[in-house]
JSON list of C-alpha atoms in Angstrom, two decimals:
[
{"chain": "A", "resi": 1, "resn": "MET", "atom": "CA", "xyz": [-21.47, 2.32, -41.77]},
{"chain": "A", "resi": 2, "resn": "ALA", "atom": "CA", "xyz": [-19.00, 0.99, -39.18]},
{"chain": "A", "resi": 3, "resn": "LEU", "atom": "CA", "xyz": [-16.11, 3.16, -40.28]},
{"chain": "A", "resi": 4, "resn": "GLN", "atom": "CA", "xyz": [-13.18, 3.63, -37.95]},
{"chain": "A", "resi": 5, "resn": "PRO", "atom": "CA", "xyz": [-10.52, 6.37, -37.91]},
{"chain": "A", "resi": 6, "resn": "VAL", "atom": "CA", "xyz": [-7.42, 5.44, -39.87]},
{"chain": "A", "resi": 7, "resn": "LYS", "atom": "CA", "xyz": [-4.51, 4.83, -37.53]},
{"chain": "A", "resi": 8, "resn": "ARG", "atom": "CA", "xyz": [-1.19, 6.06, -38.86]},
{"chain": "A", "resi": 9, "resn": "LYS", "atom": "CA", "xyz": [1.88, 4.63, -37.21]},
{"chain": "A", "resi": 10, "resn": "SER", "atom": "CA", "xyz": [5.24, 6.32, -37.18]},
{"chain": "A", "resi": 11, "resn": "VAL", "atom": "CA", "xyz": [8.30, 4.45, -38.41]},
{"chain": "A", "resi": 12, "resn": "SER", "atom": "CA", "xyz": [9.53, 4.01, -34.84]},
{"chain": "A", "resi": 13, "resn": "ASP", "atom": "CA", "xyz": [6.12, 2.55, -33.88]},
{"chain": "A", "resi": 14, "resn": "GLN", "atom": "CA", "xyz": [6.44, -0.03, -36.63]},
{"chain": "A", "resi": 15, "resn": "VAL", "atom": "CA", "xyz": [9.98, -0.91, -35.56]},
{"chain": "A", "resi": 16, "resn": "PHE", "atom": "CA", "xyz": [8.78, -1.23, -31.95]},
{"chain": "A", "resi": 17, "resn": "ASP", "atom": "CA", "xyz": [5.92, -3.52, -33.02]},
{"chain": "A", "resi": 18, "resn": "GLN", "atom": "CA", "xyz": [8.24, -5.81, -34.98]},
{"chain": "A", "resi": 19, "resn": "VAL", "atom": "CA", "xyz": [10.83, -6.10, -32.23]},
{"chain": "A", "resi": 20, "resn": "LEU", "atom": "CA", "xyz": [8.13, -6.64, -29.60]},
{"chain": "A", "resi": 21, "resn": "ASP", "atom": "CA", "xyz": [6.53, -9.41, -31.69]},
{"chain": "A", "resi": 22, "resn": "GLU", "atom": "CA", "xyz": [9.91, -11.14, -31.98]},
{"chain": "A", "resi": 23, "resn": "VAL", "atom": "CA", "xyz": [10.39, -10.97, -28.20]},
{"chain": "A", "resi": 24, "resn": "VAL", "atom": "CA", "xyz": [6.89, -12.25, -27.40]},
{"chain": "A", "resi": 25, "resn": "ASP", "atom": "CA", "xyz": [6.90, -14.96, -30.07]},
{"chain": "A", "resi": 26, "resn": "GLY", "atom": "CA", "xyz": [10.35, -16.22, -29.11]},
{"chain": "A", "resi": 27, "resn": "GLY", "atom": "CA", "xyz": [12.10, -15.16, -32.29]},
{"chain": "A", "resi": 28, "resn": "LEU", "atom": "CA", "xyz": [14.48, -13.33, -29.95]},
{"chain": "A", "resi": 29, "resn": "ALA", "atom": "CA", "xyz": [15.34, -15.55, -27.03]},
{"chain": "A", "resi": 30, "resn": "VAL", "atom": "CA", "xyz": [15.69, -14.45, -23.41]},
{"chain": "A", "resi": 31, "resn": "GLY", "atom": "CA", "xyz": [19.27, -13.28, -22.86]},
{"chain": "A", "resi": 32, "resn": "GLU", "atom": "CA", "xyz": [19.92, -12.81, -26.56]},
{"chain": "A", "resi": 33, "resn": "GLN", "atom": "CA", "xyz": [21.50, -9.55, -27.62]},
{"chain": "A", "resi": 34, "resn": "LEU", "atom": "CA", "xyz": [19.62, -7.52, -30.21]},
{"chain": "A", "resi": 35, "resn": "PRO", "atom": "CA", "xyz": [21.43, -6.51, -33.39]},
{"chain": "A", "resi": 36, "resn": "SER", "atom": "CA", "xyz": [23.05, -3.11, -33.25]},
{"chain": "A", "resi": 37, "resn": "GLU", "atom": "CA", "xyz": [21.11, 0.03, -34.17]},
{"chain": "A", "resi": 38, "resn": "ARG", "atom": "CA", "xyz": [22.99, 0.14, -37.46]},
{"chain": "A", "resi": 39, "resn": "GLN", "atom": "CA", "xyz": [22.20, -3.49, -38.28]},
{"chain": "A", "resi": 40, "resn": "LEU", "atom": "CA", "xyz": [18.53, -3.11, -37.38]},
{"chain": "A", "resi": 41, "resn": "ALA", "atom": "CA", "xyz": [18.27, 0.07, -39.45]},
{"chain": "A", "resi": 42, "resn": "GLU", "atom": "CA", "xyz": [19.76, -1.73, -42.46]},
{"chain": "A", "resi": 43, "resn": "VAL", "atom": "CA", "xyz": [17.58, -4.82, -42.12]},
{"chain": "A", "resi": 44, "resn": "LEU", "atom": "CA", "xyz": [14.38, -2.83, -41.61]},
{"chain": "A", "resi": 45, "resn": "GLY", "atom": "CA", "xyz": [15.24, -0.11, -44.11]},
{"chain": "A", "resi": 46, "resn": "VAL", "atom": "CA", "xyz": [14.72, 2.72, -41.65]},
{"chain": "A", "resi": 47, "resn": "SER", "atom": "CA", "xyz": [16.80, 5.42, -40.02]},
{"chain": "A", "resi": 48, "resn": "ARG", "atom": "CA", "xyz": [18.92, 4.83, -36.93]},
{"chain": "A", "resi": 49, "resn": "PRO", "atom": "CA", "xyz": [17.01, 7.50, -34.94]},
{"chain": "A", "resi": 50, "resn": "ALA", "atom": "CA", "xyz": [13.78, 5.54, -35.57]},
{"chain": "A", "resi": 51, "resn": "VAL", "atom": "CA", "xyz": [15.46, 2.36, -34.32]},
{"chain": "A", "resi": 52, "resn": "ARG", "atom": "CA", "xyz": [16.90, 4.18, -31.31]},
{"chain": "A", "resi": 53, "resn": "GLU", "atom": "CA", "xyz": [13.48, 5.55, -30.36]},
{"chain": "A", "resi": 54, "resn": "ALA", "atom": "CA", "xyz": [11.90, 2.09, -30.67]},
{"chain": "A", "resi": 55, "resn": "LEU", "atom": "CA", "xyz": [14.60, 0.51, -28.49]},
{"chain": "A", "resi": 56, "resn": "GLN", "atom": "CA", "xyz": [14.14, 3.20, -25.89]},
{"chain": "A", "resi": 57, "resn": "ARG", "atom": "CA", "xyz": [10.45, 2.33, -25.75]},
{"chain": "A", "resi": 58, "resn": "MET", "atom": "CA", "xyz": [11.34, -1.36, -25.42]},
{"chain": "A", "resi": 59, "resn": "ALA", "atom": "CA", "xyz": [13.59, -0.47, -22.49]},
{"chain": "A", "resi": 60, "resn": "GLN", "atom": "CA", "xyz": [10.72, 1.47, -20.89]},
{"chain": "A", "resi": 61, "resn": "THR", "atom": "CA", "xyz": [8.51, -1.63, -21.12]},
{"chain": "A", "resi": 62, "resn": "ARG", "atom": "CA", "xyz": [11.32, -3.52, -19.34]},
{"chain": "A", "resi": 63, "resn": "LEU", "atom": "CA", "xyz": [11.36, -6.15, -22.11]},
{"chain": "A", "resi": 64, "resn": "VAL", "atom": "CA", "xyz": [14.92, -5.35, -23.08]},
{"chain": "A", "resi": 65, "resn": "GLU", "atom": "CA", "xyz": [17.83, -4.22, -20.95]},
{"chain": "A", "resi": 66, "resn": "VAL", "atom": "CA", "xyz": [19.98, -1.53, -22.56]},
{"chain": "A", "resi": 67, "resn": "ARG", "atom": "CA", "xyz": [23.51, -1.18, -21.29]},
{"chain": "A", "resi": 68, "resn": "HIS", "atom": "CA", "xyz": [25.71, 1.72, -22.23]},
{"chain": "A", "resi": 69, "resn": "GLY", "atom": "CA", "xyz": [28.12, 0.48, -24.85]},
{"chain": "A", "resi": 70, "resn": "GLY", "atom": "CA", "xyz": [26.83, -3.06, -24.52]},
{"chain": "A", "resi": 71, "resn": "GLY", "atom": "CA", "xyz": [23.75, -3.10, -26.73]},
{"chain": "A", "resi": 72, "resn": "ALA", "atom": "CA", "xyz": [20.27, -4.34, -25.77]},
{"chain": "A", "resi": 73, "resn": "THR", "atom": "CA", "xyz": [19.54, -7.75, -24.25]},
{"chain": "A", "resi": 74, "resn": "VAL", "atom": "CA", "xyz": [16.15, -9.49, -24.35]},
{"chain": "A", "resi": 75, "resn": "ARG", "atom": "CA", "xyz": [14.43, -10.07, -20.99]},
{"chain": "A", "resi": 76, "resn": "ASP", "atom": "CA", "xyz": [11.77, -12.62, -20.09]},
{"chain": "A", "resi": 77, "resn": "PHE", "atom": "CA", "xyz": [8.41, -10.93, -20.76]},
{"chain": "A", "resi": 78, "resn": "ARG", "atom": "CA", "xyz": [6.75, -13.33, -18.31]},
{"chain": "A", "resi": 79, "resn": "LYS", "atom": "CA", "xyz": [8.78, -11.81, -15.50]},
{"chain": "A", "resi": 80, "resn": "TYR", "atom": "CA", "xyz": [9.03, -8.20, -16.62]},
{"chain": "A", "resi": 81, "resn": "GLY", "atom": "CA", "xyz": [6.03, -7.53, -18.86]},
{"chain": "A", "resi": 82, "resn": "GLY", "atom": "CA", "xyz": [2.85, -5.69, -17.87]},
{"chain": "A", "resi": 83, "resn": "LEU", "atom": "CA", "xyz": [-0.84, -6.10, -18.65]},
{"chain": "A", "resi": 84, "resn": "ASP", "atom": "CA", "xyz": [-0.36, -4.02, -21.80]},
{"chain": "A", "resi": 85, "resn": "LEU", "atom": "CA", "xyz": [1.06, -7.20, -23.39]},
{"chain": "A", "resi": 86, "resn": "LEU", "atom": "CA", "xyz": [-2.19, -9.14, -23.00]},
{"chain": "A", "resi": 87, "resn": "PRO", "atom": "CA", "xyz": [-3.77, -8.10, -26.34]},
{"chain": "A", "resi": 88, "resn": "ARG", "atom": "CA", "xyz": [-0.65, -9.27, -28.18]},
{"chain": "A", "resi": 89, "resn": "LEU", "atom": "CA", "xyz": [-0.54, -12.53, -26.27]},
{"chain": "A", "resi": 90, "resn": "LEU", "atom": "CA", "xyz": [-4.25, -13.27, -26.66]},
{"chain": "A", "resi": 91, "resn": "VAL", "atom": "CA", "xyz": [-4.41, -12.98, -30.45]},
{"chain": "A", "resi": 92, "resn": "ARG", "atom": "CA", "xyz": [-1.37, -14.48, -32.15]},
{"chain": "A", "resi": 93, "resn": "ASP", "atom": "CA", "xyz": [-0.81, -15.90, -35.63]},
{"chain": "A", "resi": 94, "resn": "GLY", "atom": "CA", "xyz": [-4.36, -15.01, -36.60]},
{"chain": "A", "resi": 95, "resn": "GLY", "atom": "CA", "xyz": [-5.98, -16.98, -33.77]},
{"chain": "A", "resi": 96, "resn": "VAL", "atom": "CA", "xyz": [-6.82, -16.81, -30.09]},
{"chain": "A", "resi": 97, "resn": "ASP", "atom": "CA", "xyz": [-4.38, -18.47, -27.71]},
{"chain": "A", "resi": 98, "resn": "PRO", "atom": "CA", "xyz": [-6.72, -20.57, -25.51]},
{"chain": "A", "resi": 99, "resn": "ALA", "atom": "CA", "xyz": [-4.31, -20.66, -22.55]},
{"chain": "A", "resi": 100, "resn": "VAL", "atom": "CA", "xyz": [-4.06, -16.87, -22.44]},
{"chain": "A", "resi": 101, "resn": "ALA", "atom": "CA", "xyz": [-7.84, -16.61, -22.88]},
{"chain": "A", "resi": 102, "resn": "LEU", "atom": "CA", "xyz": [-8.35, -18.93, -19.92]},
{"chain": "A", "resi": 103, "resn": "SER", "atom": "CA", "xyz": [-6.02, -16.74, -17.86]},
{"chain": "A", "resi": 104, "resn": "VAL", "atom": "CA", "xyz": [-8.14, -13.69, -18.71]},
{"chain": "A", "resi": 105, "resn": "VAL", "atom": "CA", "xyz": [-11.29, -15.50, -17.60]},
{"chain": "A", "resi": 106, "resn": "GLU", "atom": "CA", "xyz": [-9.60, -16.70, -14.39]},
{"chain": "A", "resi": 107, "resn": "ALA", "atom": "CA", "xyz": [-8.56, -13.14, -13.57]},
{"chain": "A", "resi": 108, "resn": "ARG", "atom": "CA", "xyz": [-12.12, -11.86, -14.10]},
{"chain": "A", "resi": 109, "resn": "THR", "atom": "CA", "xyz": [-13.45, -14.60, -11.83]},
{"chain": "A", "resi": 110, "resn": "ALA", "atom": "CA", "xyz": [-11.01, -13.81, -9.04]},
{"chain": "A", "resi": 111, "resn": "VAL", "atom": "CA", "xyz": [-10.96, -10.02, -9.21]},
{"chain": "A", "resi": 112, "resn": "GLY", "atom": "CA", "xyz": [-14.55, -9.13, -10.14]},
{"chain": "A", "resi": 113, "resn": "PRO", "atom": "CA", "xyz": [-16.16, -9.99, -6.78]},
{"chain": "A", "resi": 114, "resn": "ILE", "atom": "CA", "xyz": [-13.42, -8.13, -4.89]},
{"chain": "A", "resi": 115, "resn": "ILE", "atom": "CA", "xyz": [-13.97, -5.02, -7.00]},
{"chain": "A", "resi": 116, "resn": "ALA", "atom": "CA", "xyz": [-17.74, -5.26, -6.49]},
{"chain": "A", "resi": 117, "resn": "ALA", "atom": "CA", "xyz": [-17.28, -5.46, -2.70]},
{"chain": "A", "resi": 118, "resn": "LEU", "atom": "CA", "xyz": [-15.02, -2.39, -2.75]},
{"chain": "A", "resi": 119, "resn": "ALA", "atom": "CA", "xyz": [-17.54, -0.52, -4.91]},
{"chain": "A", "resi": 120, "resn": "ALA", "atom": "CA", "xyz": [-20.27, -1.25, -2.35]},
{"chain": "A", "resi": 121, "resn": "ASP", "atom": "CA", "xyz": [-18.04, -0.08, 0.48]},
{"chain": "A", "resi": 122, "resn": "ARG", "atom": "CA", "xyz": [-16.64, 3.04, -1.20]},
{"chain": "A", "resi": 123, "resn": "GLY", "atom": "CA", "xyz": [-19.20, 4.03, -3.82]},
{"chain": "A", "resi": 124, "resn": "GLY", "atom": "CA", "xyz": [-22.51, 2.74, -2.49]},
{"chain": "A", "resi": 125, "resn": "PRO", "atom": "CA", "xyz": [-25.63, 4.75, -3.38]},
{"chain": "A", "resi": 126, "resn": "ALA", "atom": "CA", "xyz": [-23.65, 7.19, -5.54]},
{"chain": "A", "resi": 127, "resn": "LEU", "atom": "CA", "xyz": [-23.27, 4.45, -8.17]},
{"chain": "A", "resi": 128, "resn": "THR", "atom": "CA", "xyz": [-26.94, 3.50, -8.36]},
{"chain": "A", "resi": 129, "resn": "GLY", "atom": "CA", "xyz": [-27.97, 5.94, -11.09]},
{"chain": "A", "resi": 130, "resn": "ALA", "atom": "CA", "xyz": [-25.13, 5.10, -13.46]},
{"chain": "A", "resi": 131, "resn": "LEU", "atom": "CA", "xyz": [-25.59, 1.35, -13.01]},
{"chain": "A", "resi": 132, "resn": "GLU", "atom": "CA", "xyz": [-29.34, 1.53, -13.54]},
{"chain": "A", "resi": 133, "resn": "ARG", "atom": "CA", "xyz": [-28.87, 3.50, -16.76]},
{"chain": "A", "resi": 134, "resn": "VAL", "atom": "CA", "xyz": [-26.62, 0.78, -18.15]},
{"chain": "A", "resi": 135, "resn": "ILE", "atom": "CA", "xyz": [-29.05, -1.92, -17.00]},
{"chain": "A", "resi": 136, "resn": "ASP", "atom": "CA", "xyz": [-31.92, -0.17, -18.77]},
{"chain": "A", "resi": 137, "resn": "ARG", "atom": "CA", "xyz": [-29.91, -0.27, -21.99]},
{"chain": "A", "resi": 138, "resn": "LEU", "atom": "CA", "xyz": [-29.00, -3.93, -21.40]},
{"chain": "A", "resi": 139, "resn": "GLU", "atom": "CA", "xyz": [-32.68, -4.71, -21.03]},
{"chain": "A", "resi": 140, "resn": "GLN", "atom": "CA", "xyz": [-33.46, -3.09, -24.37]},
{"chain": "A", "resi": 141, "resn": "THR", "atom": "CA", "xyz": [-30.79, -4.75, -26.51]},
{"chain": "A", "resi": 142, "resn": "THR", "atom": "CA", "xyz": [-31.14, -8.02, -28.36]},
{"chain": "A", "resi": 143, "resn": "ASP", "atom": "CA", "xyz": [-27.75, -7.78, -30.06]},
{"chain": "A", "resi": 144, "resn": "SER", "atom": "CA", "xyz": [-25.07, -10.03, -28.56]},
{"chain": "A", "resi": 145, "resn": "LEU", "atom": "CA", "xyz": [-22.17, -7.71, -29.40]},
{"chain": "A", "resi": 146, "resn": "ALA", "atom": "CA", "xyz": [-23.96, -4.66, -27.99]},
{"chain": "A", "resi": 147, "resn": "TRP", "atom": "CA", "xyz": [-24.77, -6.69, -24.88]},
{"chain": "A", "resi": 148, "resn": "GLN", "atom": "CA", "xyz": [-21.12, -7.53, -24.25]},
{"chain": "A", "resi": 149, "resn": "GLU", "atom": "CA", "xyz": [-20.09, -3.91, -24.82]},
{"chain": "A", "resi": 150, "resn": "LEU", "atom": "CA", "xyz": [-22.70, -2.73, -22.31]},
{"chain": "A", "resi": 151, "resn": "ALA", "atom": "CA", "xyz": [-21.57, -5.37, -19.81]},
{"chain": "A", "resi": 152, "resn": "LEU", "atom": "CA", "xyz": [-18.08, -3.89, -20.02]},
{"chain": "A", "resi": 153, "resn": "GLU", "atom": "CA", "xyz": [-19.58, -0.42, -19.52]},
{"chain": "A", "resi": 154, "resn": "TYR", "atom": "CA", "xyz": [-21.40, -1.72, -16.43]},
{"chain": "A", "resi": 155, "resn": "TRP", "atom": "CA", "xyz": [-18.16, -3.04, -14.96]},
{"chain": "A", "resi": 156, "resn": "ASP", "atom": "CA", "xyz": [-16.43, 0.20, -15.83]},
{"chain": "A", "resi": 157, "resn": "VAL", "atom": "CA", "xyz": [-18.83, 1.96, -13.45]},
{"chain": "A", "resi": 158, "resn": "VAL", "atom": "CA", "xyz": [-18.22, -0.68, -10.76]},
{"chain": "A", "resi": 159, "resn": "VAL", "atom": "CA", "xyz": [-14.43, -0.34, -11.11]},
{"chain": "A", "resi": 160, "resn": "ASP", "atom": "CA", "xyz": [-14.71, 3.45, -10.80]},
{"chain": "A", "resi": 161, "resn": "GLY", "atom": "CA", "xyz": [-16.73, 2.95, -7.62]},
{"chain": "A", "resi": 162, "resn": "ALA", "atom": "CA", "xyz": [-14.05, 0.67, -6.16]},
{"chain": "A", "resi": 163, "resn": "ASP", "atom": "CA", "xyz": [-11.70, 3.66, -6.26]},
{"chain": "A", "resi": 164, "resn": "SER", "atom": "CA", "xyz": [-8.54, 1.57, -6.59]},
{"chain": "A", "resi": 165, "resn": "ILE", "atom": "CA", "xyz": [-5.88, 2.58, -9.10]},
{"chain": "A", "resi": 166, "resn": "VAL", "atom": "CA", "xyz": [-4.43, -0.94, -9.14]},
{"chain": "A", "resi": 167, "resn": "TYR", "atom": "CA", "xyz": [-7.76, -2.57, -9.96]},
{"chain": "A", "resi": 168, "resn": "ARG", "atom": "CA", "xyz": [-8.51, 0.18, -12.48]},
{"chain": "A", "resi": 169, "resn": "LEU", "atom": "CA", "xyz": [-5.26, -0.51, -14.36]},
{"chain": "A", "resi": 170, "resn": "MET", "atom": "CA", "xyz": [-5.90, -4.26, -14.17]},
{"chain": "A", "resi": 171, "resn": "PHE", "atom": "CA", "xyz": [-9.38, -3.75, -15.61]},
{"chain": "A", "resi": 172, "resn": "ASN", "atom": "CA", "xyz": [-7.97, -1.56, -18.39]},
{"chain": "A", "resi": 173, "resn": "GLY", "atom": "CA", "xyz": [-5.47, -4.27, -19.32]},
{"chain": "A", "resi": 174, "resn": "LEU", "atom": "CA", "xyz": [-8.02, -7.08, -19.29]},
{"chain": "A", "resi": 175, "resn": "ARG", "atom": "CA", "xyz": [-10.48, -4.97, -21.28]},
{"chain": "A", "resi": 176, "resn": "ALA", "atom": "CA", "xyz": [-7.85, -4.11, -23.90]},
{"chain": "A", "resi": 177, "resn": "ALA", "atom": "CA", "xyz": [-7.21, -7.82, -24.37]},
{"chain": "A", "resi": 178, "resn": "TYR", "atom": "CA", "xyz": [-10.88, -8.82, -24.38]},
{"chain": "A", "resi": 179, "resn": "GLU", "atom": "CA", "xyz": [-12.46, -6.14, -26.56]},
{"chain": "A", "resi": 180, "resn": "PRO", "atom": "CA", "xyz": [-10.72, -6.98, -29.88]},
{"chain": "A", "resi": 181, "resn": "ALA", "atom": "CA", "xyz": [-12.07, -10.53, -29.64]},
{"chain": "A", "resi": 182, "resn": "LEU", "atom": "CA", "xyz": [-15.68, -9.43, -28.95]},
{"chain": "A", "resi": 183, "resn": "PRO", "atom": "CA", "xyz": [-16.98, -9.52, -32.55]},
{"chain": "A", "resi": 184, "resn": "ALA", "atom": "CA", "xyz": [-15.85, -13.13, -32.87]},
{"chain": "A", "resi": 185, "resn": "LEU", "atom": "CA", "xyz": [-17.03, -14.11, -29.38]},
{"chain": "A", "resi": 186, "resn": "ALA", "atom": "CA", "xyz": [-20.42, -12.39, -29.41]},
{"chain": "A", "resi": 187, "resn": "PRO", "atom": "CA", "xyz": [-22.35, -15.08, -31.35]},
{"chain": "A", "resi": 188, "resn": "ALA", "atom": "CA", "xyz": [-21.18, -17.75, -28.92]},
{"chain": "A", "resi": 189, "resn": "LEU", "atom": "CA", "xyz": [-22.30, -15.57, -26.01]},
{"chain": "A", "resi": 190, "resn": "ALA", "atom": "CA", "xyz": [-25.77, -14.87, -27.40]},
{"chain": "A", "resi": 191, "resn": "THR", "atom": "CA", "xyz": [-27.41, -16.94, -24.66]},
{"chain": "A", "resi": 192, "resn": "GLU", "atom": "CA", "xyz": [-26.32, -14.28, -22.15]},
{"chain": "A", "resi": 193, "resn": "VAL", "atom": "CA", "xyz": [-28.50, -11.63, -23.82]},
{"chain": "A", "resi": 194, "resn": "GLY", "atom": "CA", "xyz": [-31.51, -10.74, -21.71]},
{"chain": "A", "resi": 195, "resn": "GLN", "atom": "CA", "xyz": [-30.13, -12.08, -18.44]},
{"chain": "A", "resi": 196, "resn": "VAL", "atom": "CA", "xyz": [-30.59, -8.76, -16.66]},
{"chain": "A", "resi": 197, "resn": "GLU", "atom": "CA", "xyz": [-31.73, -9.83, -13.20]},
{"chain": "A", "resi": 198, "resn": "ALA", "atom": "CA", "xyz": [-28.25, -10.74, -11.94]},
{"chain": "A", "resi": 199, "resn": "TYR", "atom": "CA", "xyz": [-26.99, -7.29, -12.94]},
{"chain": "A", "resi": 200, "resn": "ARG", "atom": "CA", "xyz": [-29.90, -5.67, -11.07]},
{"chain": "A", "resi": 201, "resn": "LEU", "atom": "CA", "xyz": [-29.15, -7.67, -7.92]},
{"chain": "A", "resi": 202, "resn": "LEU", "atom": "CA", "xyz": [-25.51, -6.64, -8.04]},
{"chain": "A", "resi": 203, "resn": "ALA", "atom": "CA", "xyz": [-26.43, -2.99, -8.56]},
{"chain": "A", "resi": 204, "resn": "ALA", "atom": "CA", "xyz": [-28.83, -3.19, -5.61]},
{"chain": "A", "resi": 205, "resn": "ALA", "atom": "CA", "xyz": [-26.17, -4.69, -3.34]},
{"chain": "A", "resi": 206, "resn": "ILE", "atom": "CA", "xyz": [-23.66, -2.02, -4.34]},
{"chain": "A", "resi": 207, "resn": "GLY", "atom": "CA", "xyz": [-26.24, 0.73, -3.90]},
{"chain": "A", "resi": 208, "resn": "ALA", "atom": "CA", "xyz": [-27.09, -0.60, -0.45]},
{"chain": "A", "resi": 209, "resn": "GLY", "atom": "CA", "xyz": [-23.44, -0.43, 0.55]},
{"chain": "A", "resi": 210, "resn": "ASP", "atom": "CA", "xyz": [-23.38, -4.16, 1.32]},
{"chain": "A", "resi": 211, "resn": "PRO", "atom": "CA", "xyz": [-19.91, -5.56, 0.39]},
{"chain": "A", "resi": 212, "resn": "ALA", "atom": "CA", "xyz": [-20.66, -9.20, 1.28]},
{"chain": "A", "resi": 213, "resn": "THR", "atom": "CA", "xyz": [-23.83, -9.34, -0.80]},
{"chain": "A", "resi": 214, "resn": "ALA", "atom": "CA", "xyz": [-22.12, -7.45, -3.62]},
{"chain": "A", "resi": 215, "resn": "ARG", "atom": "CA", "xyz": [-19.33, -10.02, -3.69]},
{"chain": "A", "resi": 216, "resn": "ALA", "atom": "CA", "xyz": [-21.82, -12.90, -3.91]},
{"chain": "A", "resi": 217, "resn": "ALA", "atom": "CA", "xyz": [-23.90, -11.08, -6.53]},
{"chain": "A", "resi": 218, "resn": "ALA", "atom": "CA", "xyz": [-20.81, -10.44, -8.65]},
{"chain": "A", "resi": 219, "resn": "GLU", "atom": "CA", "xyz": [-20.01, -14.14, -8.58]},
{"chain": "A", "resi": 220, "resn": "ARG", "atom": "CA", "xyz": [-23.55, -14.81, -9.79]},
{"chain": "A", "resi": 221, "resn": "VAL", "atom": "CA", "xyz": [-23.06, -12.34, -12.67]},
{"chain": "A", "resi": 222, "resn": "LEU", "atom": "CA", "xyz": [-19.69, -13.71, -13.70]},
{"chain": "A", "resi": 223, "resn": "ALA", "atom": "CA", "xyz": [-20.07, -17.48, -13.28]},
{"chain": "A", "resi": 224, "resn": "PRO", "atom": "CA", "xyz": [-22.35, -18.22, -16.27]},
{"chain": "A", "resi": 225, "resn": "LEU", "atom": "CA", "xyz": [-20.46, -15.83, -18.53]},
{"chain": "A", "resi": 226, "resn": "ASN", "atom": "CA", "xyz": [-17.12, -17.31, -17.53]},
{"chain": "A", "resi": 227, "resn": "SER", "atom": "CA", "xyz": [-18.27, -20.77, -18.56]},
{"chain": "A", "resi": 228, "resn": "SER", "atom": "CA", "xyz": [-19.48, -19.43, -21.89]},
{"chain": "A", "resi": 229, "resn": "LEU", "atom": "CA", "xyz": [-16.25, -17.48, -22.42]},
{"chain": "A", "resi": 230, "resn": "VAL", "atom": "CA", "xyz": [-14.08, -20.54, -21.84]},
{"chain": "A", "resi": 231, "resn": "SER", "atom": "CA", "xyz": [-16.09, -22.49, -24.43]},
{"chain": "A", "resi": 232, "resn": "ALA", "atom": "CA", "xyz": [-16.07, -19.61, -26.90]},
{"chain": "A", "resi": 233, "resn": "PHE", "atom": "CA", "xyz": [-12.35, -18.93, -26.56]},
{"chain": "A", "resi": 234, "resn": "THR", "atom": "CA", "xyz": [-11.57, -22.63, -26.91]},
{"chain": "A", "resi": 235, "resn": "ALA", "atom": "CA", "xyz": [-13.65, -22.79, -30.10]},
{"chain": "A", "resi": 236, "resn": "LEU", "atom": "CA", "xyz": [-11.77, -19.82, -31.53]},
{"chain": "A", "resi": 237, "resn": "GLY", "atom": "CA", "xyz": [-8.39, -20.94, -30.32]},
{"chain": "A", "resi": 238, "resn": "THR", "atom": "CA", "xyz": [-5.52, -22.42, -32.24]},
{"chain": "A", "resi": 239, "resn": "ASP", "atom": "CA", "xyz": [-3.67, -25.50, -31.01]},
{"chain": "A", "resi": 240, "resn": "GLY", "atom": "CA", "xyz": [-0.74, -25.10, -28.66]},
{"chain": "A", "resi": 241, "resn": "GLY", "atom": "CA", "xyz": [-0.49, -24.13, -25.02]},
{"chain": "A", "resi": 242, "resn": "GLY", "atom": "CA", "xyz": [0.58, -20.53, -25.50]},
{"chain": "A", "resi": 243, "resn": "ALA", "atom": "CA", "xyz": [2.08, -18.24, -22.92]},
{"chain": "A", "resi": 244, "resn": "ARG", "atom": "CA", "xyz": [-0.01, -18.89, -19.88]}
]
């Protein structure tokens, strides 16, 4: 049974989610002033402290600017938002935004080889065992969803080996956006299952401490999957250009 823990959200969490959705979806325009705490509490049927807490969180995300005595003003999430917004931008109105999905794929293409080169330079042989264990499991699976989950686990090891907090946080953000779509994407990515050799070559290059070869091997791992991802995301996507 694929049961998952029940997630209980506080009232302030629910207020935060609603306000954030309005900002991201354009229901609240850039520069527009949010209703007062009292008005929001009345409209949402919640307490003012819950609204206040939610607005404080919005201010921390830099998506609203709170001025003492002047209320809260909406900011442009494209200029001030972080990677934590990606999951919300990727899946909107019950569908995948193809423009955002393409941006995720482009980021993987650009960043993956750099991370692999850093892992070879900074991690080297110390990463060999962990990578080989994931590869062994990749070799044994015939399930497309399990394959994609293991591929993420493989890259998690590589990112750790790169020893870069910036790339680690980038990876976390991209993964948070990508993972929720995996069950829908997995069938379209079934042709990737069993393609283990490219992962072995990348692991060997990293283990040998060879950044240049690791970079090239990472491109070989990512290129076929990127093409499949673009097609899969497009098939799942709604119309519209989205927030690219």
